[in-house]
């Protein structure tokens, strides 16, 4: 069986994701599509709108054959570490292709950019350091350093988020000596319509989330598959709300006002004396948005700050993250259809990394960071929904879709 | 000036407390009454109904001249440590008398009991150990060991909570070589009326709190001074609710589901492997009462369990408590009237322990446990009241009552 891998968050799954999925099948001719998906906390340091199980349902309904979890130790990290974990999982699961969306859309430009940076590594790194001394953030410094080297030929614009991720997938494939072929698909934007693929609109997940929270007359139904829409409605009915940062503010504030500064310094990514600033602002702010606005400086991107406070909320230490992000040492199955099941049955024994399909006392220690993140996520919901979600983290087996065909475009 | 000290919680101040206060003045002829009062968390391991500032107002309105805080490191402890801190503070403030309420009411019986136990110390301790091995709690074992020694003569019944406290005040006075005269006043019960003191009913604080929460037709107004009643109404109007354990359940559960067992073992009083039990029950329980009922065993009294979870909620470690409960090294003024002010002005310079009347960056480290407990307390109230209370802990100077007379009985 030919297998292609994709790296996703699906927050929530929308028509743009469907396009990416269909293009992946078309370009690779794969019999099986595996998605490695972030759990309940995402790369930008925020809780997912709906739980990983709910997002797994959306993915399966749209035709993904096997959904596995990108562990917390990789999912809530900067692009490089995020990509390292994702590539390892897809390669360990035997994928021949990694198909990613990018603003560029040209795989040759990625190769050229990667080679260029490698050849000018020292110069590049020195330049990044120089830009950072002016007080700007790391991603911005990287993009400026790259431009300052005056690359010639067609290069990838490394100030674009999906280009950065793609670049790091390719770097990880090379570094890990994996025989995965990278393929990129140009992302299509909200104003871009292609009739045979998406008769309805394609919007960013951000704009869909915003519309969900602001209750505008934005026609979300037209921008997501029917299956996503139904699942969103079901989730909200079952758990009372969608998750977002404001719903965690009480717990974050409680945590910040009770932790000793020296213990706060043990939390992953808390560096450079920011612990005092975090505690000070928590005393003053009355809600999450106000807290973040007080906290924000030129040096820290909003994303980096959100990742820091995610680790504070989940109580994740430097020691834990460093140990757990060295190497993926388990792969948790979140859901699968008949094709996914066949694929697993056929190749399972050749996987170098153990597969976990349900938490047991044997596996709990290993996946403790994910379990704890699952519990943290539950606190964004009011009782008794919270309690249901805490229990579910333990009791839930993988979601199974009893079908082996891909649904047609809705 | 002659000064008498009392040790109080005033949760809330009621007619029985008024009786105790008036008897204290009558028996000692003191010009100044100092109350050392527990802060926001009490000896039985629970949040006070209303804040320490609100309870200070009740105390001043009833005629206490100076209210100081019994630090968290003593207030949330077993009787012996609680008494050690209270006696030190009253003695350091120059009190000649310590006047406590007891079920016994006979000071000679206390002396006799203290001497008897001292003379039979070894036998007593061994007997306590033997009883504890049967799996019963420490307080129960003490009372049974005492009885098993067959004391002759009039003794104090050490199974009664106020007798136990009184016994420990007297032991502390002796151990600290303080020249304070202990006086005891027999507690009068709800069915006991004495017209010239309390024309209205005297009820326990427990029954008054229960009535406040259950909204029965219990005539609370008849059992508390008018000033207490007004303050209770004002507090509830200002902060939206009275505090009780259920209001802290979310934060306790969050804490227990995020702390690593090895870190939980660092929390004060978490011993004998109870950390695993605490975490396990927190996963299962959906509210505080259910949690406690699951947690309860013969070995642990409800009070001891509540003290343990208070320390978990406030994040108080063994190291912190052991260091801070060695010796009282500050006295925080919560409120005073004109008499109290005069007393302080006259004797302040002779006090061996520094007085704190407002938190500053200089004093914050010293009283950090109290500040943190104050913050914890705030989380029992919804935003924006919570935020007000957090700010108040810092900004609030002592409550001042501009009067020097004692109010008449209401």
JSON list of N, CA and C in Angstrom, two decimals, chain B residues 18-45:
[
{"chain": "B", "resi": 18, "resn": "UNK", "atom": "N", "xyz": [-19.68, 37.85, 72.02]},
{"chain": "B", "resi": 18, "resn": "UNK", "atom": "CA", "xyz": [-19.90, 39.10, 72.75]},
{"chain": "B", "resi": 18, "resn": "UNK", "atom": "C", "xyz": [-19.86, 38.82, 74.25]},
{"chain": "B", "resi": 19, "resn": "UNK", "atom": "N", "xyz": [-20.48, 37.73, 74.63]},
{"chain": "B", "resi": 19, "resn": "UNK", "atom": "CA", "xyz": [-20.50, 37.30, 76.03]},
{"chain": "B", "resi": 19, "resn": "UNK", "atom": "C", "xyz": [-19.06, 37.07, 76.52]},
{"chain": "B", "resi": 20, "resn": "UNK", "atom": "N", "xyz": [-18.28, 36.37, 75.73]},
{"chain": "B", "resi": 20, "resn": "UNK", "atom": "CA", "xyz": [-16.88, 36.09, 76.07]},
{"chain": "B", "resi": 20, "resn": "UNK", "atom": "C", "xyz": [-16.09, 37.39, 76.22]},
{"chain": "B", "resi": 21, "resn": "UNK", "atom": "N", "xyz": [-16.34, 38.33, 75.31]},
{"chain": "B", "resi": 21, "resn": "UNK", "atom": "CA", "xyz": [-15.64, 39.62, 75.34]},
{"chain": "B", "resi": 21, "resn": "UNK", "atom": "C", "xyz": [-15.99, 40.40, 76.60]},
{"chain": "B", "resi": 22, "resn": "UNK", "atom": "N", "xyz": [-17.27, 40.44, 76.91]},
{"chain": "B", "resi": 22, "resn": "UNK", "atom": "CA", "xyz": [-17.70, 41.20, 78.08]},
{"chain": "B", "resi": 22, "resn": "UNK", "atom": "C", "xyz": [-17.22, 40.56, 79.38]},
{"chain": "B", "resi": 23, "resn": "UNK", "atom": "N", "xyz": [-17.23, 39.25, 79.43]},
{"chain": "B", "resi": 23, "resn": "UNK", "atom": "CA", "xyz": [-16.72, 38.54, 80.60]},
{"chain": "B", "resi": 23, "resn": "UNK", "atom": "C", "xyz": [-15.22, 38.78, 80.75]},
{"chain": "B", "resi": 24, "resn": "UNK", "atom": "N", "xyz": [-14.53, 38.89, 79.64]},
{"chain": "B", "resi": 24, "resn": "UNK", "atom": "CA", "xyz": [-13.09, 39.15, 79.69]},
{"chain": "B", "resi": 24, "resn": "UNK", "atom": "C", "xyz": [-12.82, 40.51, 80.35]},
{"chain": "B", "resi": 25, "resn": "UNK", "atom": "N", "xyz": [-13.58, 41.53, 79.92]},
{"chain": "B", "resi": 25, "resn": "UNK", "atom": "CA", "xyz": [-13.44, 42.87, 80.51]},
{"chain": "B", "resi": 25, "resn": "UNK", "atom": "C", "xyz": [-13.77, 42.80, 82.00]},
{"chain": "B", "resi": 26, "resn": "UNK", "atom": "N", "xyz": [-14.85, 42.13, 82.30]},
{"chain": "B", "resi": 26, "resn": "UNK", "atom": "CA", "xyz": [-15.34, 42.05, 83.68]},
{"chain": "B", "resi": 26, "resn": "UNK", "atom": "C", "xyz": [-14.33, 41.34, 84.59]},
{"chain": "B", "resi": 27, "resn": "UNK", "atom": "N", "xyz": [-13.81, 40.22, 84.12]},
{"chain": "B", "resi": 27, "resn": "UNK", "atom": "CA", "xyz": [-12.94, 39.41, 84.97]},
{"chain": "B", "resi": 27, "resn": "UNK", "atom": "C", "xyz": [-11.54, 39.99, 85.11]},
{"chain": "B", "resi": 28, "resn": "UNK", "atom": "N", "xyz": [-11.06, 40.70, 84.10]},
{"chain": "B", "resi": 28, "resn": "UNK", "atom": "CA", "xyz": [-9.68, 41.18, 84.14]},
{"chain": "B", "resi": 28, "resn": "UNK", "atom": "C", "xyz": [-9.60, 42.66, 84.48]},
{"chain": "B", "resi": 29, "resn": "UNK", "atom": "N", "xyz": [-10.66, 43.40, 84.25]},
{"chain": "B", "resi": 29, "resn": "UNK", "atom": "CA", "xyz": [-10.64, 44.85, 84.43]},
{"chain": "B", "resi": 29, "resn": "UNK", "atom": "C", "xyz": [-9.66, 45.52, 83.47]},
{"chain": "B", "resi": 30, "resn": "UNK", "atom": "N", "xyz": [-9.44, 44.88, 82.31]},
{"chain": "B", "resi": 30, "resn": "UNK", "atom": "CA", "xyz": [-8.45, 45.40, 81.37]},
{"chain": "B", "resi": 30, "resn": "UNK", "atom": "C", "xyz": [-8.92, 46.70, 80.70]},
{"chain": "B", "resi": 31, "resn": "UNK", "atom": "N", "xyz": [-7.95, 47.58, 80.39]},
{"chain": "B", "resi": 31, "resn": "UNK", "atom": "CA", "xyz": [-8.24, 48.83, 79.66]},
{"chain": "B", "resi": 31, "resn": "UNK", "atom": "C", "xyz": [-8.21, 48.58, 78.17]},
{"chain": "B", "resi": 32, "resn": "UNK", "atom": "N", "xyz": [-7.55, 47.50, 77.79]},
{"chain": "B", "resi": 32, "resn": "UNK", "atom": "CA", "xyz": [-7.38, 47.24, 76.35]},
{"chain": "B", "resi": 32, "resn": "UNK", "atom": "C", "xyz": [-7.54, 45.75, 76.08]},
{"chain": "B", "resi": 33, "resn": "UNK", "atom": "N", "xyz": [-8.36, 45.44, 75.08]},
{"chain": "B", "resi": 33, "resn": "UNK", "atom": "CA", "xyz": [-8.55, 44.03, 74.70]},
{"chain": "B", "resi": 33, "resn": "UNK", "atom": "C", "xyz": [-7.93, 43.81, 73.32]},
{"chain": "B", "resi": 34, "resn": "UNK", "atom": "N", "xyz": [-6.99, 42.88, 73.27]},
{"chain": "B", "resi": 34, "resn": "UNK", "atom": "CA", "xyz": [-6.36, 42.53, 72.00]},
{"chain": "B", "resi": 34, "resn": "UNK", "atom": "C", "xyz": [-6.85, 41.16, 71.55]},
{"chain": "B", "resi": 35, "resn": "UNK", "atom": "N", "xyz": [-7.32, 41.10, 70.30]},
{"chain": "B", "resi": 35, "resn": "UNK", "atom": "CA", "xyz": [-7.71, 39.80, 69.75]},
{"chain": "B", "resi": 35, "resn": "UNK", "atom": "C", "xyz": [-6.70, 39.39, 68.69]},
{"chain": "B", "resi": 36, "resn": "UNK", "atom": "N", "xyz": [-6.16, 38.19, 68.85]},
{"chain": "B", "resi": 36, "resn": "UNK", "atom": "CA", "xyz": [-5.35, 37.65, 67.77]},
{"chain": "B", "resi": 36, "resn": "UNK", "atom": "C", "xyz": [-6.29, 36.73, 67.00]},
{"chain": "B", "resi": 37, "resn": "UNK", "atom": "N", "xyz": [-6.46, 37.05, 65.72]},
{"chain": "B", "resi": 37, "resn": "UNK", "atom": "CA", "xyz": [-7.51, 36.41, 64.92]},
{"chain": "B", "resi": 37, "resn": "UNK", "atom": "C", "xyz": [-6.91, 35.68, 63.71]},
{"chain": "B", "resi": 38, "resn": "UNK", "atom": "N", "xyz": [-7.40, 34.48, 63.42]},
{"chain": "B", "resi": 38, "resn": "UNK", "atom": "CA", "xyz": [-6.97, 33.76, 62.21]},
{"chain": "B", "resi": 38, "resn": "UNK", "atom": "C", "xyz": [-7.30, 34.60, 60.99]},
{"chain": "B", "resi": 39, "resn": "UNK", "atom": "N", "xyz": [-6.47, 34.45, 59.95]},
{"chain": "B", "resi": 39, "resn": "UNK", "atom": "CA", "xyz": [-6.71, 35.19, 58.71]},
{"chain": "B", "resi": 39, "resn": "UNK", "atom": "C", "xyz": [-7.86, 34.58, 57.92]},
{"chain": "B", "resi": 40, "resn": "UNK", "atom": "N", "xyz": [-7.67, 34.40, 56.64]},
{"chain": "B", "resi": 40, "resn": "UNK", "atom": "CA", "xyz": [-8.78, 33.95, 55.80]},
{"chain": "B", "resi": 40, "resn": "UNK", "atom": "C", "xyz": [-8.99, 32.44, 55.84]},
{"chain": "B", "resi": 41, "resn": "UNK", "atom": "N", "xyz": [-8.00, 31.69, 56.30]},
{"chain": "B", "resi": 41, "resn": "UNK", "atom": "CA", "xyz": [-8.18, 30.24, 56.45]},
{"chain": "B", "resi": 41, "resn": "UNK", "atom": "C", "xyz": [-8.07, 29.89, 57.94]},
{"chain": "B", "resi": 42, "resn": "UNK", "atom": "N", "xyz": [-8.94, 28.99, 58.38]},
{"chain": "B", "resi": 42, "resn": "UNK", "atom": "CA", "xyz": [-9.13, 28.76, 59.80]},
{"chain": "B", "resi": 42, "resn": "UNK", "atom": "C", "xyz": [-8.54, 27.44, 60.27]},
{"chain": "B", "resi": 43, "resn": "UNK", "atom": "N", "xyz": [-8.58, 27.26, 61.59]},
{"chain": "B", "resi": 43, "resn": "UNK", "atom": "CA", "xyz": [-7.91, 26.11, 62.18]},
{"chain": "B", "resi": 43, "resn": "UNK", "atom": "C", "xyz": [-8.49, 24.78, 61.71]},
{"chain": "B", "resi": 44, "resn": "UNK", "atom": "N", "xyz": [-9.75, 24.76, 61.38]},
{"chain": "B", "resi": 44, "resn": "UNK", "atom": "CA", "xyz": [-10.36, 23.52, 60.92]},
{"chain": "B", "resi": 44, "resn": "UNK", "atom": "C", "xyz": [-10.11, 23.28, 59.43]},
{"chain": "B", "resi": 45, "resn": "UNK", "atom": "N", "xyz": [-9.23, 24.12, 58.84]},
{"chain": "B", "resi": 45, "resn": "UNK", "atom": "CA", "xyz": [-8.90, 23.91, 57.43]},
{"chain": "B", "resi": 45, "resn": "UNK", "atom": "C", "xyz": [-10.02, 24.32, 56.51]}
]
